[in-house]
Amino acid sequence: MPPASSRPVDNLDDDDYPAYTMGRAAEMLGTTPAFLRTLGEHRLITPLRSEGGHRRYSRYQLRIAARARELVDQGTAIEAACRIVILEDQLEEARRINEQLRAHGGESQPKTTT
């Protein structure tokens, strides 16, 4: 058995690996393939395509789709739900970057005296 450091990355642990077919993704979310296609039309998620042209979804994309479904189930129009989820995702990314800058910012920013 090769050492752990030379072991290939296990795709099943990769949140961005397109492991799920459209049918399986829809089943997992309790929705229809048409719902997933609509999310794609609104550019909320863009599934990768297999060599045969079939849509493939990652776990990250399924979490995004699940959030959109929650909003739609609560009565939010699908266009609005997609926009809300996009904004939530952007806010989370901005918070993550902000935390990184705070954690490392003191080292690289010059101190000013007043």
PDB file of N, CA, C and O in Angstrom, residues 1-9:
ATOM      1  N   MET A   1       0.851  -1.187   0.000  1.00  0.00           N
ATOM      2  CA  MET A   1       0.000   0.000   0.000  1.00  0.00           C
ATOM      3  C   MET A   1       0.891   1.243   0.000  1.00  0.00           C
ATOM      4  O   MET A   1       1.792   1.350   0.810  1.00  0.00           O
ATOM      5  N   PRO A   2       0.611   2.215  -0.899  1.00  0.00           N
ATOM      6  CA  PRO A   2       1.446   3.411  -0.949  1.00  0.00           C
ATOM      7  C   PRO A   2       1.239   4.276   0.281  1.00  0.00           C
ATOM      8  O   PRO A   2       0.198   4.215   0.929  1.00  0.00           O
ATOM      9  N   PRO A   3       2.233   5.087   0.627  1.00  0.00           N
ATOM     10  CA  PRO A   3       2.072   5.982   1.771  1.00  0.00           C
ATOM     11  C   PRO A   3       0.905   6.937   1.555  1.00  0.00           C
ATOM     12  O   PRO A   3       0.551   7.268   0.431  1.00  0.00           O
ATOM     13  N   ALA A   4       0.335   7.384   2.652  1.00  0.00           N
ATOM     14  CA  ALA A   4      -0.848   8.255   2.597  1.00  0.00           C
ATOM     15  C   ALA A   4      -0.581   9.528   1.807  1.00  0.00           C
ATOM     16  O   ALA A   4      -1.467  10.056   1.154  1.00  0.00           O
ATOM     17  N   SER A   5       0.641  10.045   1.842  1.00  0.00           N
ATOM     18  CA  SER A   5       0.934  11.297   1.156  1.00  0.00           C
ATOM     19  C   SER A   5       0.862  11.173  -0.357  1.00  0.00           C
ATOM     20  O   SER A   5       0.644  12.149  -1.045  1.00  0.00           O
ATOM     21  N   SER A   6       1.032   9.957  -0.905  1.00  0.00           N
ATOM     22  CA  SER A   6       0.969   9.809  -2.353  1.00  0.00           C
ATOM     23  C   SER A   6      -0.375   9.244  -2.812  1.00  0.00           C
ATOM     24  O   SER A   6      -0.568   8.989  -3.982  1.00  0.00           O
ATOM     25  N   ARG A   7      -1.283   9.037  -1.879  1.00  0.00           N
ATOM     26  CA  ARG A   7      -2.610   8.516  -2.211  1.00  0.00           C
ATOM     27  C   ARG A   7      -3.404   9.556  -2.984  1.00  0.00           C
ATOM     28  O   ARG A   7      -3.433  10.726  -2.616  1.00  0.00           O
ATOM     29  N   PRO A   8      -4.081   9.177  -4.081  1.00  0.00           N
ATOM     30  CA  PRO A   8      -4.885  10.149  -4.811  1.00  0.00           C
ATOM     31  C   PRO A   8      -6.034  10.677  -3.949  1.00  0.00           C
ATOM     32  O   PRO A   8      -6.507   9.998  -3.052  1.00  0.00           O
ATOM     33  N   VAL A   9      -6.437  11.869  -4.243  1.00  0.00           N
ATOM     34  CA  VAL A   9      -7.544  12.484  -3.501  1.00  0.00           C
ATOM     35  C   VAL A   9      -8.805  11.660  -3.729  1.00  0.00           C
ATOM     36  O   VAL A   9      -9.127  11.269  -4.844  1.00  0.00           O
TER      37      VAL A   9
END
